[in-house]
Each structure stands twice: as C-alpha cells, then as structure tokens.
Amino acid sequence: MMNEVWLIGRLTKDPEEKKTPNGKTVARMTLAVDRDYTNTDGERETDFIEIIAWEKLAENCIKHLGKGRLVSVKGRLQIRTYDDSQGTRRKAAEVVAEKVKFLDKAKENA
Amino acid sequence: MMNEVWLIGRLTKDPEEKKTPNGKTVARMTLAVDRDYTNTDGERETDFIEIIAWEKLAENCIKHLGKGRLVSVKGRLQIRTYDDSQGTRRKAAEVVAEKVKFLDKAKENA
Amino acid sequence: MMNEVWLIGRLTKDPEEKKTPNGKTVARMTLAVDRDYTNTDGERETDFIEIIAWEKLAENCIKHLGKGRLVSVKGRLQIRTYDDSQGTRRKAAEVVAEKVKFLDKAKENA
Amino acid sequence: MMNEVWLIGRLTKDPEEKKTPNGKTVARMTLAVDRDYTNTDGERETDFIEIIAWEKLAENCIKHLGKGRLVSVKGRLQIRTYDDSQGTRRKAAEVVAEKVKFLDKAKENA
DNA sequence: TTTT
DNA sequence: TTTT
C-alpha cells in the first residue's frame, strides 16, 4: 500500500535518545506543525506530531538537532496499539522518519 | 508549515455519518494500510488509520464507499487532544481528507 | 534536498523494455494523469508523464503491467539535459519510480 | 487522479514576473534540487526544475524571494506540449506551485 | 544558463 | 507538557 507523510515544523524539545534491547538507537521527537488556517476564534492551531527515527538517522538527529529547530520530515504514519496500566486498549500515532532535513542553522550557544 | 499525507488502503467498514451542531456533514472512516515489510515474526502488519471528511467530500464518501473499498486519500495529519471520562488528557490522530479517489469498482449487490 | 512525486494514472501503452550497456533492466512508461479541473473550454486536460523504473521494479512492471492499467507511482522528478541531433540543448523530464502499485486487476485475454 | 510534487531546493535566480493577456500575474522560477546520492563519478547531481506560480502566490514569491533562497514547494507536475519555431512538437515540464514556504531568512542588502 |  |  502507500503511506507517505511530509511535514515541516519545529522541534518542541531536544530529541530523546532511547536504545532497544538489542542496542539499536531510537530518537523520539515532537514536531510542532502550525496549521495554515486560523480557527473560528481567529487562532492558529498547531498539531504536535510524534516522530520516531531509527539507527543512523536517529544518531544524526540526536547529534545535530535541538529544541526549536526547523526541520522537514518525510516518513510514514504508524498506529501502534497497546494496553495501558488499567488494561485499556489505546492507540498511539507517530511518524516513522525516513528522511529528515535540517532547515535552519543551529544557534550558537543555545 | 507543511503537513501532507498520502495513503492507499481499504475501508474496514462503511463510512459513519455524523452531523455537526450547525448541520455540516462529517464522514468517519478507518483505512487499513498494509506495511511494505514483514516484521520479525514474518507477518505483514497493518496500520488502521482514522480518516475524517467534511461536507461535500463526506457526502460523496458516504454515498459511494463501503467496507472493503480500495481508496487513495490525500490529506493532512491532525492531532486532537481531549480529556477522557476519567479526566485524563488523551490524544487522537486522524487524517483530514482533502481528496479521496475511489480505486476499484463497487461490487454489485454487496 | 527533497524531491517527491506521487501520481495516479493509466499507462498509455505497454512498458517498453530497455537494457543498459552493463545489463540492467530499464522500463519506460507513460502515465496519463487527468487534471482535476476543466480548462476554460470546459475540457479536462491530461498530463502525459514519462516514468522510468530500474532493475527489479522494472522487471515487475514489464511482467505485470500493460496499456490502460491504473497505477500509483511514487518517485522523484528528474530533469535530464542532452543535445539533440541538431546540437541544440534540450531538457527531458521524467519521474524515476521508487514504488509502483497496481490498482486494478489485469484484464483476462487483453 | 492524483498528481502531487514536493520539492525543497534553492532558486537559481530571482523570480521572473510575467502577465497574462488578461492581467494575471505569473512568476517563473527555477529550483536547484540536489540529489541525495552521488553518481558513478562521485559527483552530486542537481535537478533544475521549472516552477510556475499564479496570482497572489506569484506576487508573494516576486516580492519576497530572490536568487539563492531556500524554499519548499508543493504543487503538481504539468507537461505542456508546444510547437517550436521549426514546427517540431516539444514538451516542457514544470511544477505548478500550490504552496511555497520560505525556509531561510532573506539576506540583508542582497 | 544555473542554487548553497 | 509543547516550537517560532
């Protein structure tokens, strides 16, 4: 099937580094993506979209990205299902990054 | 910002029709999108992605689509936050459809 | 940089098979993609877009696709420059396919 | 049908302003989009892609963009056919912009 | 004809 | 919980 996502937005915080049991690097990021249009209250809403990157891409993100950075992400939308602590079935959506482009320069001393 | 999603998959059930308080038609659909690759158990996983369509697009989907139909959807990824019945903050992800293309013919008497 | 193209359309003819000097299979196809809107004469125009596929993807296209088939193509837009027989610099645009999905069933005996 | 193009690249020159006979503004731009991979000579090739924008979007591009600016473009791939001065049928490819995002800050005094 |  |  086809499943393609393309986003441009800003990181809400530094990438969070994780390791899988077998040692693969995972980076978790949240991207703030402003909507084009304002809502009925005249406010511009923002989608906060979870991004996950794996291995070398994850390492590059962790090394070079930080809070506030503007990036483009190409990836696919993944829906995970899991049971929470109360045993209720929950769903989590995240974009699995296949390509991340750093669009502004890192700020010095920031 | 940019926020584009492109999906091809099959409807898991008939579109569900809703109305907003001011009378706009909304269609809710779930799209089953198979992943390209099999997991470590050799199984092909599927993402079940919530789709929402508005007004005339919603009406067309309700009128012409049904369970099992193959469609392509172009839209944007939207993350809604809400408080559940226990007052816990939850997130829901859905693709707001901007264009839906019907890719196979409707089955007769089905 | 980023360079992504998504198309859905029909093949105007059977894929054309070529071989590179070192034996790689290449498939050339033309995709007819109708525009959404009609022009000022009330006619729906069509873009005829050149598609090129390589190696295993090319072989699959050659084996399974034919004139009139509905396909989706994900790829990148490539602009080649060359000098024609009169020595004039010319440009050719083509989409290099990365993924091709066959959207309708092959017709029997056709 | 579906026809979506997403590009990130740099303008090779300032946007060129045109007017249609009935007074609509048109902007023509060329986007340099580097490929991800190097060719067999170890060089990184670049696709020079023609972009066309209409009316208000054209005016914004003309007003705010210039040579060297980094932009993202969302649009559709259009193939125009025309007869050249020798009466030979030619094809021209261009991306009709639907959305253009300015990704770096304009340089002062440049 | 090409951008960084 | 959120970025500019």
Short mmCIF file of C-alpha atoms (C1' of nucleotides) in Angstrom, two decimals:
data_model
loop_
_atom_site.label_atom_id
_atom_site.label_comp_id
_atom_site.label_asym_id
_atom_site.label_seq_id
_atom_site.Cartn_x
_atom_site.Cartn_y
_atom_site.Cartn_z
CA MET A 1 0.00 0.00 0.00
CA MET A 2 1.08 3.61 0.10
CA ASN A 3 1.69 5.58 3.24
CA GLU A 4 3.62 8.80 2.90
CA VAL A 5 3.82 11.76 5.22
CA TRP A 6 5.58 15.03 4.65
CA LEU A 7 5.93 17.57 7.43
CA ILE A 8 7.72 20.83 8.07
CA GLY A 9 7.75 22.11 11.64
CA ARG A 10 9.81 22.89 14.72
CA LEU A 11 11.03 20.56 17.46
CA THR A 12 9.31 21.26 20.77
CA LYS A 13 12.31 19.90 22.68
CA ASP A 14 15.63 18.17 22.17
CA PRO A 15 15.43 14.69 20.65
CA GLU A 16 15.10 11.99 23.30
CA GLU A 17 17.53 9.11 22.91
CA LYS A 18 16.48 5.52 23.57
CA LYS A 19 18.02 2.13 22.98
CA THR A 20 16.21 -1.06 22.03
CA PRO A 21 17.12 -4.24 23.98
CA ASN A 22 19.42 -5.25 21.12
CA GLY A 23 21.20 -1.93 21.11
CA LYS A 24 19.62 -0.01 18.24
CA THR A 25 19.43 3.75 18.68
CA VAL A 26 15.99 5.33 18.61
CA ALA A 27 15.27 9.06 18.66
CA ARG A 28 11.90 10.43 19.73
CA MET A 29 10.93 13.96 18.77
CA THR A 30 7.79 16.08 18.79
CA LEU A 31 7.20 18.36 15.86
CA ALA A 32 5.03 21.48 16.18
CA VAL A 33 3.33 21.97 12.83
CA ASP A 34 1.21 25.12 12.56
CA ARG A 35 -1.96 24.82 10.53
CA ASP A 36 -2.43 27.09 7.56
CA TYR A 37 -5.74 28.48 8.65
CA THR A 38 -7.00 30.06 11.84
CA ASN A 39 -9.91 28.55 13.72
CA THR A 40 -13.26 30.22 14.41
CA ASP A 41 -11.67 32.10 17.33
CA GLY A 42 -9.07 33.55 14.98
CA GLU A 43 -6.28 31.47 16.49
CA ARG A 44 -3.75 29.48 14.57
CA GLU A 45 -3.76 25.94 15.90
CA THR A 46 -0.80 23.61 15.96
CA ASP A 47 -0.51 19.87 15.57
CA PHE A 48 2.07 18.28 17.86
CA ILE A 49 3.21 15.24 15.97
CA GLU A 50 5.35 12.46 17.40
CA ILE A 51 8.33 11.49 15.27
CA ILE A 52 10.48 8.42 15.64
CA ALA A 53 13.80 7.84 13.92
CA TRP A 54 15.97 4.73 13.90
CA GLU A 55 19.69 3.93 13.90
CA LYS A 56 21.91 6.22 11.84
CA LEU A 57 19.13 8.71 11.16
CA ALA A 58 18.37 8.75 14.89
CA GLU A 59 22.02 9.37 15.70
CA ASN A 60 22.20 12.27 13.27
CA CYS A 61 19.07 13.83 14.75
CA ILE A 62 20.37 13.46 18.31
CA LYS A 63 23.74 14.91 17.34
CA HIS A 64 22.57 17.89 15.29
CA LEU A 65 19.04 18.81 16.32
CA GLY A 66 17.63 20.58 19.34
CA LYS A 67 14.59 22.39 20.65
CA GLY A 68 13.20 24.96 18.25
CA ARG A 69 14.98 23.69 15.14
CA LEU A 70 13.08 23.84 11.85
CA VAL A 71 13.06 20.51 10.03
CA SER A 72 11.32 18.71 7.24
CA VAL A 73 10.40 15.09 7.79
CA LYS A 74 9.44 12.53 5.21
CA GLY A 75 8.12 9.28 6.60
CA ARG A 76 5.14 7.05 7.14
CA LEU A 77 2.26 7.21 9.59
CA GLN A 78 2.25 4.35 12.05
CA ILE A 79 -0.51 3.50 14.51
CA ARG A 80 0.58 1.41 17.48
CA THR A 81 -1.91 -0.25 19.77
CA TYR A 82 -1.04 -1.07 23.36
CA ASP A 83 -2.75 -1.75 26.67
CA ASP A 84 -2.34 0.94 29.30
CA SER A 85 -1.79 0.37 33.05
CA GLN A 86 -5.56 -0.08 33.53
CA GLY A 87 -5.66 -2.70 30.78
CA THR A 88 -7.48 -0.45 28.37
CA ARG A 89 -6.59 -0.72 24.70
CA ARG A 90 -5.03 2.55 23.50
CA LYS A 91 -3.69 3.80 20.20
CA ALA A 92 -0.65 5.94 19.58
CA ALA A 93 0.17 7.65 16.31
CA GLU A 94 3.68 8.51 15.22
CA VAL A 95 5.53 9.29 12.04
CA VAL A 96 8.44 6.95 11.35
CA ALA A 97 11.02 9.23 9.74
CA GLU A 98 12.73 8.06 6.58
CA LYS A 99 14.43 11.36 5.83
CA VAL A 100 14.99 14.43 7.96
CA LYS A 101 16.34 17.68 6.57
CA PHE A 102 17.68 20.40 8.85
CA LEU A 103 16.31 23.67 7.52
CA ASP A 104 17.79 26.40 9.67
CA LYS A 105 21.19 26.80 11.15
CA ALA A 106 21.80 25.75 14.73
CA LYS A 107 22.02 28.75 17.04
CA GLU A 108 25.37 29.31 18.70
CA ASN A 109 25.47 28.75 22.47
CA ALA A 110 21.86 27.80 22.58
CA MET B 1 4.02 24.85 7.66
CA MET B 2 3.65 21.75 5.55
CA ASN B 3 1.58 18.75 6.51
CA GLU B 4 0.73 16.30 3.77
CA VAL B 5 -0.35 12.69 3.97
CA TRP B 6 -0.93 10.31 1.14
CA LEU B 7 -2.47 6.89 1.77
CA ILE B 8 -3.76 3.97 -0.23
CA GLY B 9 -5.74 1.34 1.64
CA ARG B 10 -9.09 -0.34 2.19
CA LEU B 11 -12.03 0.76 4.32
CA THR B 12 -12.53 -1.51 7.32
CA LYS B 13 -16.24 -0.67 7.42
CA ASP B 14 -18.83 1.60 5.80
CA PRO B 15 -18.30 5.33 6.37
CA GLU B 16 -20.01 6.57 9.50
CA GLU B 17 -22.13 9.67 9.02
CA LYS B 18 -22.22 12.44 11.61
CA LYS B 19 -23.60 15.96 11.72
CA THR B 20 -22.08 18.95 13.49
CA PRO B 21 -24.44 21.10 15.63
CA ASN B 22 -24.71 23.55 12.73
CA GLY B 23 -25.60 20.85 10.24
CA LYS B 24 -22.36 20.11 8.43
CA THR B 25 -21.88 16.54 7.27
CA VAL B 26 -18.89 14.63 8.58
CA ALA B 27 -17.80 11.16 7.48
CA ARG B 28 -15.58 8.99 9.64
CA MET B 29 -13.70 6.10 8.07
CA THR B 30 -10.94 3.72 9.04
CA LEU B 31 -8.38 2.81 6.44
CA ALA B 32 -6.37 -0.41 6.64
CA VAL B 33 -2.95 0.28 5.16
CA ASP B 34 -0.64 -2.71 4.91
CA ARG B 35 3.02 -2.06 5.56
CA ASP B 36 5.51 -2.91 2.86
CA TYR B 37 7.68 -5.08 5.00
CA THR B 38 7.03 -8.02 7.28
CA ASN B 39 8.00 -7.86 10.94
CA THR B 40 10.49 -10.12 12.73
CA ASP B 41 7.78 -12.80 13.01
CA GLY B 42 7.36 -12.75 9.23
CA GLU B 43 3.93 -11.13 9.49
CA ARG B 44 2.76 -8.19 7.45
CA GLU B 45 1.42 -5.58 9.86
CA THR B 46 -1.32 -3.12 9.08
CA ASP B 47 -1.88 0.44 10.21
CA PHE B 48 -5.53 1.28 10.90
CA ILE B 49 -5.75 4.97 10.21
CA GLU B 50 -8.71 7.18 11.11
CA ILE B 51 -9.94 9.38 8.27
CA ILE B 52 -12.32 12.30 8.56
CA ALA B 53 -14.01 14.03 5.62
CA TRP B 54 -16.18 17.15 5.64
CA GLU B 55 -19.22 18.40 3.78
CA LYS B 56 -19.43 17.57 0.06
CA LEU B 57 -16.44 15.23 0.22
CA ALA B 58 -18.07 13.49 3.20
CA GLU B 59 -21.33 13.14 1.31
CA ASN B 60 -19.59 11.60 -1.68
CA CYS B 61 -17.76 9.12 0.53
CA ILE B 62 -20.98 8.15 2.35
CA LYS B 63 -22.83 7.76 -0.93
CA HIS B 64 -20.24 5.79 -2.90
CA LEU B 65 -17.94 4.00 -0.49
CA GLY B 66 -18.37 0.95 1.65
CA LYS B 67 -16.48 -1.68 3.60
CA GLY B 68 -13.58 -3.17 1.69
CA ARG B 69 -13.31 -0.47 -0.97
CA LEU B 70 -9.82 0.50 -2.13
CA VAL B 71 -9.21 4.24 -1.96
CA SER B 72 -6.43 6.76 -2.05
CA VAL B 73 -6.58 9.62 0.40
CA LYS B 74 -4.66 12.86 0.31
CA GLY B 75 -4.94 14.99 3.40
CA ARG B 76 -3.23 16.31 6.49
CA LEU B 77 -2.40 14.69 9.82
CA GLN B 78 -4.29 16.22 12.71
CA ILE B 79 -3.70 15.52 16.40
CA ARG B 80 -6.63 16.28 18.67
CA THR B 81 -6.27 16.42 22.43
CA TYR B 82 -9.22 15.78 24.70
CA ASP B 83 -9.95 14.75 28.26
CA ASP B 84 -11.47 11.30 28.66
CA SER B 85 -14.22 10.31 31.12
CA GLN B 86 -11.61 9.90 33.87
CA GLY B 87 -10.26 13.38 33.18
CA THR B 88 -7.05 12.08 31.67
CA ARG B 89 -5.60 14.01 28.76
CA ARG B 90 -5.68 11.86 25.62
CA LYS B 91 -4.57 12.33 22.04
CA ALA B 92 -6.28 11.17 18.89
CA ALA B 93 -4.71 11.15 15.45
CA GLU B 94 -6.70 11.37 12.26
CA VAL B 95 -6.13 12.29 8.66
CA VAL B 96 -8.37 15.11 7.46
CA ALA B 97 -9.12 14.15 3.85
CA GLU B 98 -8.75 16.77 1.16
CA LYS B 99 -9.14 14.38 -1.74
CA VAL B 100 -10.39 10.81 -1.93
CA LYS B 101 -10.12 8.71 -5.04
CA PHE B 102 -12.16 5.52 -5.45
CA LEU B 103 -9.80 2.96 -6.94
CA ASP B 104 -11.85 -0.14 -7.53
CA LYS B 105 -15.37 -0.56 -8.75
CA ALA B 106 -18.16 -1.03 -6.25
CA LYS B 107 -19.27 -4.64 -6.05
CA GLU B 108 -22.82 -5.32 -7.25
CA ASN B 109 -25.31 -6.37 -4.53
CA ALA B 110 -22.71 -6.04 -1.83
CA MET C 1 17.12 18.09 -0.66
CA MET C 2 13.63 16.76 -1.02
CA ASN C 3 12.08 15.64 -4.26
CA GLU C 4 8.96 13.55 -4.06
CA VAL C 5 6.29 12.86 -6.65
CA TRP C 6 3.02 10.95 -6.20
CA LEU C 7 0.94 10.10 -9.22
CA ILE C 8 -2.11 8.02 -10.00
CA GLY C 9 -2.92 7.47 -13.66
CA ARG C 10 -3.18 4.99 -16.51
CA LEU C 11 -0.47 3.62 -18.78
CA THR C 12 -0.84 4.89 -22.34
CA LYS C 13 0.92 1.79 -23.69
CA ASP C 14 2.73 -1.34 -22.55
CA PRO C 15 6.00 -0.71 -20.68
CA GLU C 16 8.96 -0.51 -23.03
CA GLU C 17 11.92 -2.68 -22.00
CA LYS C 18 15.50 -1.46 -22.38
CA LYS C 19 18.86 -2.68 -21.19
CA THR C 20 21.80 -0.57 -20.10
CA PRO C 21 25.25 -1.49 -21.54
CA ASN C 22 26.02 -3.34 -18.30
CA GLY C 23 22.81 -5.33 -18.46
CA LYS C 24 20.49 -3.54 -16.06
CA THR C 25 16.79 -3.65 -16.96
CA VAL C 26 15.03 -0.36 -17.52
CA ALA C 27 11.29 0.09 -18.10
CA ARG C 28 9.89 3.20 -19.73
CA MET C 29 6.23 4.03 -19.34
CA THR C 30 3.95 6.98 -19.99
CA LEU C 31 1.29 7.77 -17.45
CA ALA C 32 -1.88 9.67 -18.40
CA VAL C 33 -2.90 11.73 -15.38
CA ASP C 34 -6.16 13.66 -15.73
CA ARG C 35 -6.27 17.06 -14.12
CA ASP C 36 -8.91 17.72 -11.50
CA TYR C 37 -10.30 20.80 -13.16
CA THR C 38 -11.53 21.57 -16.64
CA ASN C 39 -9.94 24.33 -18.68
CA THR C 40 -11.63 27.48 -19.98
CA ASP C 41 -13.06 25.43 -22.88
CA GLY C 42 -14.69 23.07 -20.41
CA GLU C 43 -12.32 20.24 -21.31
CA ARG C 44 -10.47 18.06 -18.88
CA GLU C 45 -6.81 18.12 -19.79
CA THR C 46 -4.35 15.33 -19.18
CA ASP C 47 -0.67 15.34 -18.33
CA PHE C 48 1.33 12.62 -20.06
CA ILE C 49 4.17 11.92 -17.68
CA GLU C 50 7.23 9.83 -18.51
CA ILE C 51 8.08 7.20 -15.92
CA ILE C 52 11.29 5.25 -15.67
CA ALA C 53 11.83 2.20 -13.48
CA TRP C 54 15.05 0.27 -12.82
CA GLU C 55 16.05 -3.34 -12.26
CA LYS C 56 13.64 -5.47 -10.20
CA LEU C 57 10.94 -2.80 -10.18
CA ALA C 58 11.32 -2.51 -13.97
CA GLU C 59 11.01 -6.26 -14.36
CA ASN C 60 7.84 -6.34 -12.29
CA CYS C 61 6.30 -3.54 -14.32
CA ILE C 62 7.19 -5.24 -17.61
CA LYS C 63 5.81 -8.55 -16.39
CA HIS C 64 2.54 -7.35 -14.87
CA LEU C 65 1.57 -4.06 -16.45
CA GLY C 66 0.11 -3.16 -19.81
CA LYS C 67 -1.68 -0.43 -21.67
CA GLY C 68 -4.61 1.05 -19.80
CA ARG C 69 -3.66 -0.25 -16.34
CA LEU C 70 -4.32 2.03 -13.39
CA VAL C 71 -1.24 2.51 -11.22
CA SER C 72 0.08 4.72 -8.48
CA VAL C 73 3.70 5.81 -8.71
CA LYS C 74 5.87 7.26 -6.01
CA GLY C 75 9.20 8.62 -7.17
CA ARG C 76 11.31 11.67 -7.82
CA LEU C 77 11.28 14.21 -10.63
CA GLN C 78 14.43 14.12 -12.73
CA ILE C 79 15.41 16.62 -15.41
CA ARG C 80 17.91 15.34 -17.96
CA THR C 81 19.69 17.67 -20.36
CA TYR C 82 21.01 16.43 -23.66
CA ASP C 83 21.98 17.75 -27.07
CA ASP C 84 19.67 16.79 -29.91
CA SER C 85 20.73 15.80 -33.44
CA GLN C 86 20.98 19.49 -34.39
CA GLY C 87 23.22 20.16 -31.42
CA THR C 88 20.56 22.10 -29.54
CA ARG C 89 20.45 21.71 -25.78
CA ARG C 90 17.17 20.03 -24.77
CA LYS C 91 15.61 19.03 -21.49
CA ALA C 92 13.59 15.94 -20.70
CA ALA C 93 11.55 15.41 -17.58
CA GLU C 94 10.77 12.02 -16.13
CA VAL C 95 9.71 10.53 -12.86
CA VAL C 96 12.10 7.89 -11.54
CA ALA C 97 9.80 5.37 -9.89
CA GLU C 98 10.65 4.12 -6.41
CA LYS C 99 7.37 2.33 -5.85
CA VAL C 100 4.63 1.31 -8.23
CA LYS C 101 1.31 -0.09 -7.07
CA PHE C 102 -1.02 -1.91 -9.46
CA LEU C 103 -4.51 -0.62 -8.69
CA ASP C 104 -6.85 -2.59 -10.92
CA LYS C 105 -6.85 -6.18 -11.94
CA ALA C 106 -5.30 -7.18 -15.24
CA LYS C 107 -7.96 -7.92 -17.83
CA GLU C 108 -8.14 -11.52 -18.98
CA ASN C 109 -7.14 -12.15 -22.60
CA ALA C 110 -6.46 -8.50 -23.18
CA MET D 1 -6.36 11.46 -10.49
CA MET D 2 -3.54 12.29 -8.15
CA ASN D 3 -0.56 14.43 -9.01
CA GLU D 4 1.48 15.78 -6.15
CA VAL D 5 5.01 17.09 -6.09
CA TRP D 6 7.02 18.15 -3.08
CA LEU D 7 10.38 19.84 -3.51
CA ILE D 8 12.95 21.58 -1.37
CA GLY D 9 15.69 23.49 -3.16
CA ARG D 10 17.25 26.85 -3.92
CA LEU D 11 16.25 29.44 -6.53
CA THR D 12 18.86 29.75 -9.26
CA LYS D 13 17.82 33.35 -9.92
CA ASP D 14 15.22 35.92 -8.92
CA PRO D 15 11.62 35.05 -9.86
CA GLU D 16 10.71 36.30 -13.31
CA GLU D 17 7.45 38.24 -13.45
CA LYS D 18 5.02 37.84 -16.35
CA LYS D 19 1.48 38.94 -17.05
CA THR D 20 -1.18 37.03 -18.94
CA PRO D 21 -3.16 38.96 -21.61
CA ASN D 22 -5.96 39.41 -19.08
CA GLY D 23 -3.65 40.79 -16.44
CA LYS D 24 -2.98 37.84 -14.15
CA THR D 25 0.44 37.76 -12.51
CA VAL D 26 2.66 34.78 -13.21
CA ALA D 27 6.01 34.05 -11.57
CA ARG D 28 8.56 31.73 -13.15
CA MET D 29 11.34 30.28 -11.05
CA THR D 30 13.97 27.58 -11.39
CA LEU D 31 14.67 25.42 -8.39
CA ALA D 32 18.02 23.66 -7.95
CA VAL D 33 17.32 20.39 -6.15
CA ASP D 34 20.40 18.36 -5.26
CA ARG D 35 20.03 14.60 -5.48
CA ASP D 36 20.67 12.54 -2.38
CA TYR D 37 23.23 10.28 -3.94
CA THR D 38 26.40 10.88 -5.91
CA ASN D 39 26.76 9.47 -9.41
CA THR D 40 29.35 6.96 -10.58
CA ASP D 41 31.88 9.81 -10.89
CA GLY D 42 31.35 10.69 -7.24
CA GLU D 43 29.57 13.92 -8.10
CA ARG D 44 26.33 15.09 -6.63
CA GLU D 45 23.97 15.93 -9.49
CA THR D 46 21.27 18.54 -9.39
CA ASP D 47 17.86 18.72 -11.00
CA PHE D 48 16.91 22.18 -12.25
CA ILE D 49 13.15 22.22 -12.02
CA GLU D 50 10.91 24.89 -13.52
CA ILE D 51 8.30 26.29 -11.14
CA ILE D 52 5.32 28.41 -12.08
CA ALA D 53 3.14 30.32 -9.61
CA TRP D 54 -0.07 32.25 -10.26
CA GLU D 55 -1.71 35.39 -8.95
CA LYS D 56 -1.36 36.11 -5.23
CA LEU D 57 1.16 33.30 -4.72
CA ALA D 58 3.15 34.67 -7.67
CA GLU D 59 3.09 38.15 -6.18
CA ASN D 60 4.34 36.89 -2.83
CA CYS D 61 7.18 34.99 -4.48
CA ILE D 62 8.19 38.02 -6.56
CA LYS D 63 8.07 40.27 -3.53
CA HIS D 64 9.91 38.08 -1.03
CA LEU D 65 12.12 35.63 -2.91
CA GLY D 66 15.40 36.02 -4.73
CA LYS D 67 18.35 34.08 -6.08
CA GLY D 68 19.76 31.54 -3.67
CA ARG D 69 16.74 31.40 -1.34
CA LEU D 70 15.83 28.03 0.14
CA VAL D 71 12.17 27.16 -0.40
CA SER D 72 9.81 24.24 -0.22
CA VAL D 73 7.28 23.89 -3.00
CA LYS D 74 4.14 21.79 -3.04
CA GLY D 75 2.42 21.54 -6.37
CA ARG D 76 1.58 19.38 -9.34
CA LEU D 77 3.64 18.26 -12.33
CA GLN D 78 2.38 19.68 -15.60
CA ILE D 79 3.57 18.70 -19.06
CA ARG D 80 2.92 21.29 -21.74
CA THR D 81 3.25 20.46 -25.42
CA TYR D 82 4.03 23.16 -27.95
CA ASP D 83 5.44 23.52 -31.45
CA ASP D 84 8.84 25.18 -31.64
CA SER D 85 9.98 27.68 -34.28
CA GLN D 86 10.84 24.79 -36.63
CA GLY D 87 7.37 23.34 -36.22
CA THR D 88 8.60 20.41 -34.16
CA ARG D 89 6.42 19.21 -31.32
CA ARG D 90 8.17 19.76 -27.97
CA LYS D 91 7.33 19.07 -24.38
CA ALA D 92 8.05 21.22 -21.37
CA ALA D 93 7.73 20.10 -17.77
CA GLU D 94 7.00 22.44 -14.91
CA VAL D 95 5.67 22.27 -11.40
CA VAL D 96 2.62 24.44 -10.81
CA ALA D 97 3.08 25.68 -7.26
CA GLU D 98 0.17 25.46 -4.85
CA LYS D 99 2.14 26.36 -1.77
CA VAL D 100 5.59 27.87 -1.33
CA LYS D 101 7.29 28.14 2.03
CA PHE D 102 10.29 30.42 2.54
CA LEU D 103 12.78 28.43 4.59
CA ASP D 104 15.70 30.74 5.25
CA LYS D 105 15.77 34.40 6.07
CA ALA D 106 16.37 36.89 3.28
CA LYS D 107 19.91 38.27 3.37
CA GLU D 108 20.21 41.98 4.15
CA ASN D 109 21.41 44.19 1.26
CA ALA D 110 21.49 41.28 -1.13
"C1'" DT E 1 22.13 29.45 -18.29
"C1'" DT E 2 22.03 27.67 -13.09
"C1'" DT E 3 21.50 27.43 -6.30
"C1'" DT E 4 24.37 26.55 -1.37
"C1'" DT F 1 3.84 19.21 28.52
"C1'" DT F 2 4.90 21.93 23.83
"C1'" DT F 3 8.04 25.16 18.67
"C1'" DT F 4 8.84 30.33 16.14
#
